[in-house]
Tab-separated table of C-alpha atoms in Angstrom:
chain	number	residue	atom	x	y	z
A	1	MET	CA	92.252	96.832	106.210
A	2	ILE	CA	95.938	95.235	105.703
A	3	THR	CA	97.219	93.886	109.310
A	4	LYS	CA	101.055	93.306	110.028
A	5	ALA	CA	100.501	89.667	109.227
A	6	GLN	CA	99.098	89.893	106.264
A	7	PHE	CA	101.501	92.713	105.464
A	8	LYS	CA	104.290	90.270	105.709
A	9	ASP	CA	102.387	87.565	104.121
A	10	ALA	CA	102.086	89.806	101.118
A	11	CYS	CA	106.056	90.591	101.210
A	12	LYS	CA	106.739	86.952	101.205
A	13	LYS	CA	104.246	85.989	98.137
A	14	ALA	CA	105.666	89.183	96.538
A	15	ALA	CA	108.956	87.982	96.633
A	16	ILE	CA	108.630	84.692	95.645
A	17	TYR	CA	106.262	86.275	92.490
A	18	THR	CA	109.337	88.227	91.721
A	19	ILE	CA	112.115	85.295	92.116
A	20	MET	CA	109.598	82.808	89.896
A	21	SER	CA	108.410	85.286	87.015
A	22	HIS	CA	112.084	87.064	86.700
A	23	PRO	CA	114.394	84.343	86.291
A	24	GLU	CA	116.218	86.481	83.316
A	25	ARG	CA	116.792	89.028	85.505
A	26	ILE	CA	118.527	87.039	88.350
A	27	SER	CA	120.486	85.300	86.073
A	28	ASP	CA	122.144	88.246	83.960
A	29	ASN	CA	122.706	90.060	87.377
A	30	CYS	CA	124.488	86.539	88.359
A	31	ILE	CA	123.308	86.168	92.106
A	32	ASN	CA	121.116	83.189	93.275
A	33	ASP	CA	117.757	82.757	94.980
A	34	GLU	CA	119.399	82.956	98.322
A	35	GLU	CA	121.024	86.481	97.465
A	36	VAL	CA	117.692	87.661	95.907
A	37	VAL	CA	115.667	86.398	98.743
A	38	ALA	CA	118.085	88.766	101.072
A	39	ILE	CA	118.326	91.798	99.208
A	40	LEU	CA	114.118	91.586	98.880
A	41	VAL	CA	113.840	90.404	102.656
A	42	ARG	CA	115.910	93.425	103.846
A	43	PHE	CA	113.488	96.137	101.724
A	44	TYR	CA	110.613	94.957	102.389
A	45	GLU	CA	111.622	95.307	106.083
A	46	LYS	CA	112.433	98.950	105.639
A	47	ILE	CA	108.857	99.355	103.802
A	48	PHE	CA	107.170	97.460	106.760
A	49	ARG	CA	108.941	99.618	109.779
A	50	LYS	CA	108.110	103.208	107.501
A	51	VAL	CA	104.467	101.704	107.158
A	52	TYR	CA	103.717	100.526	110.737
A	53	ARG	CA	105.993	102.576	112.914
A	54	ASP	CA	103.537	105.041	114.164
A	55	LYS	CA	100.830	102.782	114.373
A	56	GLU	CA	99.213	102.707	118.053
A	57	GLU	CA	98.727	99.013	119.056
A	58	SER	CA	94.879	99.418	118.601
A	59	LYS	CA	94.972	100.471	114.909
A	60	GLU	CA	97.855	98.215	113.569
A	61	CYS	CA	96.147	97.961	110.170
A	62	ILE	CA	97.069	99.973	107.437
A	63	ASP	CA	93.596	101.198	104.851
A	64	ILE	CA	93.561	101.991	101.152
A	65	ASN	CA	95.059	105.096	101.092
A	66	GLU	CA	98.047	104.020	102.906
A	67	VAL	CA	98.480	101.092	100.253
A	68	ASP	CA	98.158	103.656	97.407
A	69	GLU	CA	101.447	105.278	99.251
A	70	ILE	CA	103.380	102.335	99.187
A	71	TYR	CA	105.432	103.170	95.946
A	72	VAL	CA	106.425	106.600	97.794
A	73	ILE	CA	107.545	104.180	100.712
A	74	ALA	CA	109.475	101.975	98.569
A	75	PHE	CA	111.039	104.906	96.660
A	76	ASP	CA	112.594	106.047	100.570
A	77	CYS	CA	113.558	102.481	101.219
A	78	LEU	CA	115.701	101.779	97.775
A	79	TYR	CA	119.277	100.975	98.423
A	80	LYS	CA	121.679	104.190	98.657
A	81	ASP	CA	125.365	104.507	98.136
A	82	ASP	CA	127.276	103.426	100.873
A	83	GLY	CA	130.598	104.673	99.618
A	84	ILE	CA	131.440	100.697	99.362
A	85	THR	CA	128.996	98.943	97.494
A	86	PRO	CA	129.773	99.632	93.896
A	87	ASN	CA	127.468	101.629	91.657
A	88	TYR	CA	126.325	98.752	89.290
A	89	VAL	CA	125.381	96.757	92.206
A	90	ILE	CA	122.845	98.992	94.136
A	91	TYR	CA	121.549	99.985	90.345
A	92	GLN	CA	121.114	95.741	90.326
A	93	GLU	CA	119.642	95.192	93.538
A	94	ASN	CA	116.998	98.723	93.130
A	95	MET	CA	115.867	97.297	89.900
A	96	LEU	CA	114.853	93.488	91.422
A	97	CYS	CA	113.294	95.928	94.260
A	98	LEU	CA	111.488	97.844	91.897
A	99	THR	CA	110.409	95.060	90.050
A	100	SER	CA	109.052	93.541	93.267
A	101	ILE	CA	107.626	96.387	94.567
A	102	ASN	CA	104.697	96.405	91.842
A	103	ALA	CA	103.608	92.746	92.837
A	104	LEU	CA	103.633	93.652	96.380
A	105	TYR	CA	100.938	96.416	95.554
A	106	GLU	CA	98.761	94.135	93.416
A	107	ILE	CA	98.554	91.525	96.525
A	108	LEU	CA	97.293	94.381	98.672
A	109	ARG	CA	95.167	95.969	96.518
A	110	SER	CA	93.707	92.451	96.298
A	111	LYS	CA	93.266	91.862	99.623
A	112	ILE	CA	91.437	95.007	100.408
A	113	GLU	CA	89.270	94.532	97.470
A	114	ASP	CA	88.318	90.772	98.892
A	115	ASP	CA	87.553	92.564	102.043
A	116	TYR	CA	85.612	94.892	100.145
A	117	TYR	CA	83.582	92.461	98.186
A	118	GLU	CA	82.742	90.033	101.585
A	119	LEU	CA	81.820	93.071	103.480
A	120	GLU	CA	79.198	93.805	100.746
A	121	ARG	CA	77.981	90.581	100.231
A	122	ASP	CA	77.148	90.110	104.604
A	123	ILE	CA	75.350	93.793	103.937
A	124	ASP	CA	73.370	92.471	100.994
A	125	GLY	CA	72.701	89.370	103.038
A	126	LEU	CA	71.459	91.677	106.077
A	127	LEU	CA	69.402	93.984	103.986
A	128	ASN	CA	67.668	91.348	102.295
A	129	MET	CA	66.341	89.752	105.333
A	130	TRP	CA	64.477	92.629	105.877
A	131	SER	CA	60.241	92.364	105.467
A	132	ASP	CA	59.205	94.993	102.908
């Protein structure tokens, strides 16, 4: 299960990973790190709101199925033509966001897998305490 705080932390890690691992894409588009961060933060905020919008306070976590839907949600959150921003800028921003969404997905999946293995170890420990 991924809490809101864990999701935000994963977004931060994905943004950092994107900036650090794709400097050529960023420099080719003539934007600096601060602009990249602003683009990604707005994008991730849209995703965050869609993912957690209908959650009750008692269930403020997402599960593996919701993480698997992250790509669908991300495509819905891409920047749209607003009639003001040139299309090439929208395209560049969307390519940046799409580059980062895979990192976000991998981070979220890894967190869930870590939780699974931790729970499995706990259960194994309890089962090993049984006497034969």
